Short mmCIF file of C-alpha atoms in Angstrom, two decimals:
data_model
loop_
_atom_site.label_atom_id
_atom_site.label_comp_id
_atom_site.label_asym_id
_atom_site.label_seq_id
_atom_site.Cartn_x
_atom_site.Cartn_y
_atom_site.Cartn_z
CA UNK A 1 92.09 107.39 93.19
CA UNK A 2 95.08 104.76 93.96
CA UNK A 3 96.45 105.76 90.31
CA UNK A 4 96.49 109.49 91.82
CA UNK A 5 98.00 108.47 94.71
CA UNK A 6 100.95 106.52 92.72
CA UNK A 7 101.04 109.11 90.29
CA UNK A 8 101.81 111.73 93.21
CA UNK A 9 104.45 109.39 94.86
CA UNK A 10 106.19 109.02 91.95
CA UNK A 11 106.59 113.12 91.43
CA UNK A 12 107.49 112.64 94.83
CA UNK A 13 110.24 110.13 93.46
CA UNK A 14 111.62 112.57 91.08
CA UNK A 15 112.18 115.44 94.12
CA UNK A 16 114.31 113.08 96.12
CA UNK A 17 116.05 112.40 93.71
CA UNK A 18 116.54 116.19 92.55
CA UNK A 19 117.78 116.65 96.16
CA UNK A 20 120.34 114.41 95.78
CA UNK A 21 121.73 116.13 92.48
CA UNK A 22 121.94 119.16 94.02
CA UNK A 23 122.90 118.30 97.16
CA UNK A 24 125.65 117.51 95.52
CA UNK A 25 126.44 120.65 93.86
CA UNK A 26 125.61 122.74 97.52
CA UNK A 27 127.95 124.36 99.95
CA UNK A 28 127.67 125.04 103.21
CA UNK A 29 124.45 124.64 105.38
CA UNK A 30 122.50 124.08 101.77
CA UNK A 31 123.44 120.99 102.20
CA UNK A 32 121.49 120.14 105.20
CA UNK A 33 118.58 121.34 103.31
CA UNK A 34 118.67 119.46 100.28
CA UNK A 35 119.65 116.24 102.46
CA UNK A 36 116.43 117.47 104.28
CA UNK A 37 114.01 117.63 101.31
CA UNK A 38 115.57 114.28 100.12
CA UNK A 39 114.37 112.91 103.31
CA UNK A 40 111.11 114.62 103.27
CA UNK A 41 110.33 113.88 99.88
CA UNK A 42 111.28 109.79 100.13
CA UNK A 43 109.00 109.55 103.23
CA UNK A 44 106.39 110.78 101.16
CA UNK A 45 106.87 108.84 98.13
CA UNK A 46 107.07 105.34 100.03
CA UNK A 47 104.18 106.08 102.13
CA UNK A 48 102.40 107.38 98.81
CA UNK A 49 103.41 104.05 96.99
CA UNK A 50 102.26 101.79 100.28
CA UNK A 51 98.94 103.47 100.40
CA UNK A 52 98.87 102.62 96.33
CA UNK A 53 100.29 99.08 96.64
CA UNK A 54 97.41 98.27 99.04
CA UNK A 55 94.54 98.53 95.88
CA UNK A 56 97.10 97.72 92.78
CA UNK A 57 99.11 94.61 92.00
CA UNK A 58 102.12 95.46 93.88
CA UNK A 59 104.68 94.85 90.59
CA UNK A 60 102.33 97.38 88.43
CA UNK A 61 102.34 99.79 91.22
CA UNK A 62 106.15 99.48 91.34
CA UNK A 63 107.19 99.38 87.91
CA UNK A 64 105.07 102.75 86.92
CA UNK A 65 106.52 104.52 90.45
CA UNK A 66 109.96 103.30 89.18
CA UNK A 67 108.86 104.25 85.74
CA UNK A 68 107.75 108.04 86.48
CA UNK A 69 110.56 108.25 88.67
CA UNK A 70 112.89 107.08 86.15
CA UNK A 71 111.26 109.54 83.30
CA UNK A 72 111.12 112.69 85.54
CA UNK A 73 114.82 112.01 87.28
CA UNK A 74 115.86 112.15 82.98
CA UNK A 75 114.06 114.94 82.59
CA UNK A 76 115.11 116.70 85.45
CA UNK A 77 118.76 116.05 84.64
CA UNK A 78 117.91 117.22 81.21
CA UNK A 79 116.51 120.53 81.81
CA UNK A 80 117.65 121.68 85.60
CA UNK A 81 121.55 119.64 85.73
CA UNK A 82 122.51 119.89 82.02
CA UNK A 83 122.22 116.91 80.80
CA UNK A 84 122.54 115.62 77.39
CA UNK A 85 119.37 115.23 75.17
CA UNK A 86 120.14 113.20 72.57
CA UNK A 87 118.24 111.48 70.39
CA UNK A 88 118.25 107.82 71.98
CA UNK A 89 118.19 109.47 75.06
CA UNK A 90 114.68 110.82 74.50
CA UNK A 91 113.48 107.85 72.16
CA UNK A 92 113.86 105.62 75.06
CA UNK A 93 112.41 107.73 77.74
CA UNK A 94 109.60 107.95 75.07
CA UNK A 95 109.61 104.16 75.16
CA UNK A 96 109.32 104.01 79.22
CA UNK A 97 106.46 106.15 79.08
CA UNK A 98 104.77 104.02 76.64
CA UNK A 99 105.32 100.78 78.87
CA UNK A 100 104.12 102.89 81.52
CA UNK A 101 100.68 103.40 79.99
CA UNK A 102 100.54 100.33 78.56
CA UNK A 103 100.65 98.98 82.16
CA UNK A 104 98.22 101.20 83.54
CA UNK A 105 95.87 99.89 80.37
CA UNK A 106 96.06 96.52 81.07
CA UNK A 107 95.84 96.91 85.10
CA UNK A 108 92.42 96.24 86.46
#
């Protein structure tokens, strides 16, 4: 269940995050709600990640929060802001998400 529960605070990771991106592309009052969502969403995610850190080793718990974060921020940038996909780009998000596994394997 506490790999659920990081799981879901990471996700929660990657929608701060996407608030900030386009928070910085709104005008107006939009702003206020993607500075909003941001806040929402990072409440979330660190309470998410505290109730996870209590059962895990607290640098596995990090590193794969960081990790998903991370993969789904590229990802997000990739397919919602434009961002480049190039090879490398993807072969090492492929990489993260290996050491992100791997992690989770050897975790007890």
């Amino acid at each position: 269940m506490n790999w659920i529960i990081l799981i879901i605070a990471g996700l929660f990771e990657v929608a701060f995050a996407s608030c900030l991106g386009k928070a910085k592309e709104a005008v107006g009052n939009e702003v206020y709600f993607w500075y909003g969502g941001f806040f929402v969403s990072l409440t979330i995610s660190m309470v998410l990640l505290m109730k996870a850190a209590q059962s895990l080793p607290i640098g596995t718990a990090y590193a794969v929060w960081t990790g998903i974060g991370a993969v789904g921020t590229a990802l997000m940038g990739i397919f919602v802001f434009k961002d480049p996909a190039s090879f490398w780009r993807i072969f090492f998000l492929l990489t993260l998400i290996g050491s992100i596994i791997g992690l989770k394997s050897v975790s007890h």
